[in-house]
Amino acid sequence: GAVVSQHPSWVICKSGTSVKIECRSLDFQATTMFWYRQFPKQSLMLMATSNEGSKATYEQGVEKDKFLINHASLTLSTLTVTSAHPEDSSFYICSARDLGQGNSYEQYFGPGTRLTVT
Amino acid sequence: LAKTTQPISMDSYEGQEVNITCSHNNIATNDYITWYQQFPSQGPRFIIQGYKTKVTNEVASLFIPADRKSSTLSLPRVSLSDTAVYYCLVGYGGATNKLIFGTGTLLAVQP
C-alpha cells in the first residue's frame, strides 16, 4: 500500500522557537494532505487541510499564523509550529489519499511526530 | 459530516471474536464507512472499508445493515497485539474529504 512518512519522528524544542514537521507521500502523489493533532489519551483532532499550490484551510479554533502549512509539491507538505509553547506539546499526524487507487477511499496516515516544548 | 458513536472501551480475551458497533444515524448517501486501528504513539492504520452489506478482508469483517445507520467491525480470534483504539469514520471519498475522528473504542485483550 501507499506510504506516508513524517520527519522528524520526535523533536524537543525550547519555548519560543519554531519547529518544522515534514509529511511526504513516498510512492504516490497527493494534492491534498491533512494535519491532525492528538493529545494523550484523546482522539485525533483535525487541524487543517493542506492544498498543493494554494493556501491551507484551517479548522475552527486553529491559529493559521501559529501553525504554518506549506504544500510545496505533490509529495510534500510541511507544518511549522511558530513560537512554540509547552501547550503545543502534542502528537502531530498527517494523512493523504492516493488518487491513483481508483475507487479506493483509503486515507494513509504518517507515523506521527512527537513534539515536546520545554 | 456524519457523527459517529462508539463504546468507549471493550474487554476481551485471546482467541475470542470481538464485535465493535458504531452508530452513524445521519450517514449520507455517498458516505463510506471506514475503520482504523491506532496503537499508542503511532498513526492510524486502515483496517477495512465498506458501503453496504458485508465486506471481508484478511484481518476483519465489516457488517452494514440495509439502512446503513450503524456498522459492526468484527475481529476474529483476537490476540494480545490487537489491543488498540479502533475508530469508525464515515465520509465521502472525494480527494479533499476530511476524516473527522470520534472518540474511538479502546479494545483491551487479556490473556
mmCIF file of C-alpha atoms in Angstrom:
data_model
loop_
_atom_site.group_PDB
_atom_site.id
_atom_site.type_symbol
_atom_site.label_atom_id
_atom_site.label_comp_id
_atom_site.label_asym_id
_atom_site.label_seq_id
_atom_site.Cartn_x
_atom_site.Cartn_y
_atom_site.Cartn_z
ATOM 1 C CA GLY A 1 0.000 0.000 0.000
ATOM 2 C CA ALA A 2 0.850 3.666 -0.191
ATOM 3 C CA VAL A 3 3.269 5.039 2.379
ATOM 4 C CA VAL A 4 3.301 8.374 4.139
ATOM 5 C CA SER A 5 6.378 9.390 6.083
ATOM 6 C CA GLN A 6 6.964 12.122 8.620
ATOM 7 C CA HIS A 7 10.155 13.780 9.774
ATOM 8 C CA PRO A 8 11.242 14.099 12.451
ATOM 9 C CA SER A 9 9.595 11.317 14.420
ATOM 10 C CA TRP A 10 10.178 13.252 17.609
ATOM 11 C CA VAL A 11 11.535 16.669 18.486
ATOM 12 C CA ILE A 12 12.251 18.612 21.647
ATOM 13 C CA CYS A 13 12.493 22.375 21.435
ATOM 14 C CA LYS A 14 12.644 25.327 23.747
ATOM 15 C CA SER A 15 9.718 27.628 24.305
ATOM 16 C CA GLY A 16 9.633 30.456 21.790
ATOM 17 C CA THR A 17 11.378 28.611 18.975
ATOM 18 C CA SER A 18 9.820 27.292 15.758
ATOM 19 C CA VAL A 19 9.668 23.698 14.634
ATOM 20 C CA LYS A 20 9.042 22.340 11.127
ATOM 21 C CA ILE A 21 7.484 18.936 10.543
ATOM 22 C CA GLU A 22 7.578 17.322 7.104
ATOM 23 C CA CYS A 23 4.988 14.983 5.640
ATOM 24 C CA ARG A 24 5.818 13.060 2.473
ATOM 25 C CA SER A 25 3.889 10.675 0.282
ATOM 26 C CA LEU A 26 6.603 8.242 -0.769
ATOM 27 C CA ASP A 27 5.077 6.376 -3.691
ATOM 28 C CA PHE A 28 2.080 8.396 -4.733
ATOM 29 C CA GLN A 29 1.053 11.974 -5.382
ATOM 30 C CA ALA A 30 -1.262 13.837 -3.061
ATOM 31 C CA THR A 31 -2.803 17.156 -3.986
ATOM 32 C CA THR A 32 -4.404 17.225 -0.570
ATOM 33 C CA MET A 33 -2.933 16.297 2.777
ATOM 34 C CA PHE A 34 -4.371 16.655 6.245
ATOM 35 C CA TRP A 35 -2.778 17.600 9.535
ATOM 36 C CA TYR A 36 -4.040 16.277 12.865
ATOM 37 C CA ARG A 37 -3.056 16.821 16.473
ATOM 38 C CA GLN A 38 -3.533 14.294 19.227
ATOM 39 C CA PHE A 39 -3.141 14.908 22.945
ATOM 40 C CA PRO A 40 -2.542 11.980 25.329
ATOM 41 C CA LYS A 41 -5.498 9.614 25.596
ATOM 42 C CA GLN A 42 -7.574 11.740 23.255
ATOM 43 C CA SER A 43 -8.763 11.298 19.711
ATOM 44 C CA LEU A 44 -7.185 12.851 16.631
ATOM 45 C CA MET A 45 -8.270 16.419 16.037
ATOM 46 C CA LEU A 46 -8.163 17.754 12.502
ATOM 47 C CA MET A 47 -6.173 20.990 12.321
ATOM 48 C CA ALA A 48 -6.100 21.857 8.655
ATOM 49 C CA THR A 49 -6.316 20.694 5.074
ATOM 50 C CA SER A 50 -3.163 21.279 3.079
ATOM 51 C CA ASN A 51 -3.674 22.001 -0.618
ATOM 52 C CA GLU A 52 -0.860 21.796 -3.157
ATOM 53 C CA GLY A 53 -0.218 25.171 -4.714
ATOM 54 C CA SER A 54 -2.749 27.067 -2.631
ATOM 55 C CA LYS A 55 -3.466 28.167 0.916
ATOM 56 C CA ALA A 56 -4.332 25.693 3.590
ATOM 57 C CA THR A 57 -7.814 25.512 5.033
ATOM 58 C CA TYR A 58 -7.840 25.643 8.816
ATOM 59 C CA GLU A 59 -10.415 24.174 11.144
ATOM 60 C CA GLN A 60 -12.231 26.438 13.553
ATOM 61 C CA GLY A 61 -10.104 27.363 16.539
ATOM 62 C CA VAL A 62 -6.757 26.613 14.882
ATOM 63 C CA GLU A 63 -4.497 29.673 14.564
ATOM 64 C CA LYS A 64 -3.241 29.865 10.993
ATOM 65 C CA ASP A 65 -0.455 32.273 11.939
ATOM 66 C CA LYS A 66 0.858 29.887 14.538
ATOM 67 C CA PHE A 67 0.583 26.692 12.523
ATOM 68 C CA LEU A 68 2.016 27.499 9.113
ATOM 69 C CA ILE A 69 1.327 24.967 6.383
ATOM 70 C CA ASN A 70 3.142 24.826 3.062
ATOM 71 C CA HIS A 71 2.244 22.253 0.403
ATOM 72 C CA ALA A 72 5.192 22.833 -1.901
ATOM 73 C CA SER A 73 4.810 19.805 -4.149
ATOM 74 C CA LEU A 74 2.544 16.852 -4.826
ATOM 75 C CA THR A 75 4.528 14.754 -2.365
ATOM 76 C CA LEU A 76 5.442 17.174 0.413
ATOM 77 C CA SER A 77 3.560 19.207 2.972
ATOM 78 C CA THR A 78 5.153 20.941 5.939
ATOM 79 C CA LEU A 79 3.715 22.138 9.219
ATOM 80 C CA THR A 80 5.654 24.790 11.105
ATOM 81 C CA VAL A 81 4.765 25.442 14.715
ATOM 82 C CA THR A 82 5.869 29.011 15.283
ATOM 83 C CA SER A 83 6.855 30.405 18.671
ATOM 84 C CA ALA A 84 6.108 27.081 20.282
ATOM 85 C CA HIS A 85 4.921 26.914 23.879
ATOM 86 C CA PRO A 86 4.567 23.961 26.248
ATOM 87 C CA GLU A 87 0.844 23.728 25.491
ATOM 88 C CA ASP A 88 1.763 22.958 21.862
ATOM 89 C CA SER A 89 3.383 19.735 23.004
ATOM 90 C CA SER A 90 1.440 17.020 21.251
ATOM 91 C CA PHE A 91 1.497 14.232 18.692
ATOM 92 C CA TYR A 92 1.150 15.618 15.156
ATOM 93 C CA ILE A 93 -0.035 13.292 12.391
ATOM 94 C CA CYS A 94 -0.509 13.873 8.675
ATOM 95 C CA SER A 95 -2.540 11.902 6.154
ATOM 96 C CA ALA A 96 -3.132 11.772 2.420
ATOM 97 C CA ARG A 97 -5.255 9.908 -0.096
ATOM 98 C CA ASP A 98 -3.775 8.144 -3.073
ATOM 99 C CA LEU A 99 -5.695 9.450 -6.060
ATOM 100 C CA GLY A 100 -4.246 6.700 -8.194
ATOM 101 C CA GLN A 101 -6.129 3.987 -6.358
ATOM 102 C CA GLY A 102 -9.286 4.305 -8.415
ATOM 103 C CA ASN A 103 -12.344 3.721 -6.286
ATOM 104 C CA SER A 104 -10.428 3.242 -3.066
ATOM 105 C CA TYR A 105 -11.242 5.886 -0.499
ATOM 106 C CA GLU A 106 -8.495 4.851 1.857
ATOM 107 C CA GLN A 107 -6.506 7.577 3.528
ATOM 108 C CA TYR A 108 -2.958 6.810 4.533
ATOM 109 C CA PHE A 109 -1.549 8.176 7.750
ATOM 110 C CA GLY A 110 2.005 9.043 8.639
ATOM 111 C CA PRO A 111 3.655 7.600 11.738
ATOM 112 C CA GLY A 112 3.311 10.868 13.615
ATOM 113 C CA THR A 113 5.728 13.374 15.156
ATOM 114 C CA ARG A 114 6.021 13.785 18.904
ATOM 115 C CA LEU A 115 6.670 17.424 19.771
ATOM 116 C CA THR A 116 7.792 18.361 23.260
ATOM 117 C CA VAL A 117 8.234 22.026 24.096
ATOM 118 C CA THR A 118 10.236 22.763 27.237
ATOM 119 C CA LEU B 1 -20.199 15.361 8.228
ATOM 120 C CA ALA B 2 -21.797 12.377 9.861
ATOM 121 C CA LYS B 3 -21.219 11.969 13.580
ATOM 122 C CA THR B 4 -20.332 8.544 14.913
ATOM 123 C CA THR B 5 -20.911 6.955 18.296
ATOM 124 C CA GLN B 6 -18.905 4.018 19.620
ATOM 125 C CA PRO B 7 -18.476 2.370 23.004
ATOM 126 C CA ILE B 8 -15.602 3.958 24.865
ATOM 127 C CA SER B 9 -13.993 0.657 25.754
ATOM 128 C CA MET B 10 -14.342 -3.108 25.436
ATOM 129 C CA ASP B 11 -12.623 -6.051 27.083
ATOM 130 C CA SER B 12 -11.940 -9.411 25.529
ATOM 131 C CA TYR B 13 -9.767 -12.494 25.872
ATOM 132 C CA GLU B 14 -7.342 -14.018 23.449
ATOM 133 C CA GLY B 15 -8.950 -16.217 20.825
ATOM 134 C CA GLN B 16 -12.381 -14.632 21.099
ATOM 135 C CA GLU B 17 -14.267 -12.867 18.349
ATOM 136 C CA VAL B 18 -14.791 -9.172 19.041
ATOM 137 C CA ASN B 19 -17.568 -7.091 17.549
ATOM 138 C CA ILE B 20 -17.417 -3.307 17.822
ATOM 139 C CA THR B 21 -20.537 -1.455 16.755
ATOM 140 C CA CYS B 22 -20.649 2.113 15.502
ATOM 141 C CA SER B 23 -23.759 4.262 15.206
ATOM 142 C CA HIS B 24 -23.980 6.813 12.392
ATOM 143 C CA ASN B 25 -27.605 7.850 12.161
ATOM 144 C CA ASN B 26 -27.113 10.746 9.740
ATOM 145 C CA ILE B 27 -24.902 8.984 7.226
ATOM 146 C CA ALA B 28 -25.268 10.459 3.751
ATOM 147 C CA THR B 29 -25.976 8.557 0.561
ATOM 148 C CA ASN B 30 -22.418 8.962 -0.714
ATOM 149 C CA ASP B 31 -20.677 8.209 2.583
ATOM 150 C CA TYR B 32 -18.422 5.213 3.028
ATOM 151 C CA ILE B 33 -17.707 3.616 6.399
ATOM 152 C CA THR B 34 -14.077 3.112 7.333
ATOM 153 C CA TRP B 35 -12.402 1.619 10.374
ATOM 154 C CA TYR B 36 -8.922 2.455 11.590
ATOM 155 C CA GLN B 37 -6.711 0.965 14.292
ATOM 156 C CA GLN B 38 -4.288 3.017 16.337
ATOM 157 C CA PHE B 39 -1.547 1.919 18.695
ATOM 158 C CA PRO B 40 -0.022 4.402 21.155
ATOM 159 C CA SER B 41 2.313 6.935 19.544
ATOM 160 C CA GLN B 42 1.581 5.668 16.031
ATOM 161 C CA GLY B 43 -0.531 6.927 13.171
ATOM 162 C CA PRO B 44 -3.883 5.247 12.493
ATOM 163 C CA ARG B 45 -3.784 2.148 10.323
ATOM 164 C CA PHE B 46 -6.524 1.291 7.834
ATOM 165 C CA ILE B 47 -8.447 -1.862 8.684
ATOM 166 C CA ILE B 48 -11.447 -2.095 6.395
ATOM 167 C CA GLN B 49 -13.926 -0.023 4.427
ATOM 168 C CA GLY B 50 -17.413 -0.654 3.136
ATOM 169 C CA TYR B 51 -20.557 0.906 1.738
ATOM 170 C CA LYS B 52 -23.240 -1.713 2.343
ATOM 171 C CA THR B 53 -23.858 -5.359 3.280
ATOM 172 C CA LYS B 54 -20.684 -7.219 4.212
ATOM 173 C CA VAL B 55 -17.033 -6.722 3.470
ATOM 174 C CA THR B 56 -14.286 -9.116 4.491
ATOM 175 C CA ASN B 57 -10.522 -8.929 4.217
ATOM 176 C CA GLU B 58 -7.639 -10.825 5.742
ATOM 177 C CA VAL B 59 -7.926 -9.153 9.135
ATOM 178 C CA ALA B 60 -11.577 -8.237 9.705
ATOM 179 C CA SER B 61 -15.161 -8.195 8.535
ATOM 180 C CA LEU B 62 -17.488 -5.251 8.329
ATOM 181 C CA PHE B 63 -21.235 -5.706 8.582
ATOM 182 C CA ILE B 64 -23.524 -2.921 7.405
ATOM 183 C CA PRO B 65 -27.319 -3.264 7.629
ATOM 184 C CA ALA B 66 -29.613 -2.099 4.868
ATOM 185 C CA ASP B 67 -30.382 1.266 6.484
ATOM 186 C CA ARG B 68 -26.632 1.924 6.947
ATOM 187 C CA LYS B 69 -27.265 3.745 10.210
ATOM 188 C CA SER B 70 -24.827 1.524 12.017
ATOM 189 C CA SER B 71 -21.965 -0.816 11.273
ATOM 190 C CA THR B 72 -20.104 -3.567 13.092
ATOM 191 C CA LEU B 73 -16.416 -4.320 12.901
ATOM 192 C CA SER B 74 -15.723 -7.971 13.591
ATOM 193 C CA LEU B 75 -12.259 -9.129 14.602
ATOM 194 C CA PRO B 76 -11.934 -12.922 14.581
ATOM 195 C CA ARG B 77 -9.823 -14.639 17.241
ATOM 196 C CA VAL B 78 -8.179 -11.568 18.744
ATOM 197 C CA SER B 79 -4.702 -11.693 20.223
ATOM 198 C CA LEU B 80 -2.900 -9.510 22.736
ATOM 199 C CA SER B 81 -1.454 -7.480 19.871
ATOM 200 C CA ASP B 82 -4.953 -6.371 18.887
ATOM 201 C CA THR B 83 -5.120 -4.197 21.998
ATOM 202 C CA ALA B 84 -5.554 -0.737 20.495
ATOM 203 C CA VAL B 85 -8.019 2.059 19.856
ATOM 204 C CA TYR B 86 -10.432 1.471 16.981
ATOM 205 C CA TYR B 87 -12.049 4.356 15.148
ATOM 206 C CA CYS B 88 -15.152 4.304 12.986
ATOM 207 C CA LEU B 89 -15.397 7.080 10.415
ATOM 208 C CA VAL B 90 -17.915 7.950 7.748
ATOM 209 C CA GLY B 91 -17.374 10.244 4.830
ATOM 210 C CA TYR B 92 -17.494 10.694 1.106
ATOM 211 C CA GLY B 93 -14.355 9.524 -0.632
ATOM 212 C CA GLY B 94 -13.513 12.665 -2.508
ATOM 213 C CA ALA B 95 -9.877 13.735 -2.698
ATOM 214 C CA THR B 96 -10.490 16.574 -0.276
ATOM 215 C CA ASN B 97 -12.703 14.586 2.034
ATOM 216 C CA LYS B 98 -11.905 15.338 5.649
ATOM 217 C CA LEU B 99 -11.908 12.487 8.134
ATOM 218 C CA ILE B 100 -13.323 13.543 11.476
ATOM 219 C CA PHE B 101 -12.392 11.151 14.236
ATOM 220 C CA GLY B 102 -14.751 10.301 17.050
ATOM 221 C CA THR B 103 -13.704 9.135 20.475
ATOM 222 C CA GLY B 104 -12.885 5.623 19.327
ATOM 223 C CA THR B 105 -13.130 2.331 21.209
ATOM 224 C CA LEU B 106 -10.272 1.122 23.373
ATOM 225 C CA LEU B 107 -10.123 -2.653 22.998
ATOM 226 C CA ALA B 108 -8.214 -4.410 25.758
ATOM 227 C CA VAL B 109 -7.371 -8.051 25.051
ATOM 228 C CA GLN B 110 -6.342 -10.126 28.013
ATOM 229 C CA PRO B 111 -4.590 -13.488 28.078
#
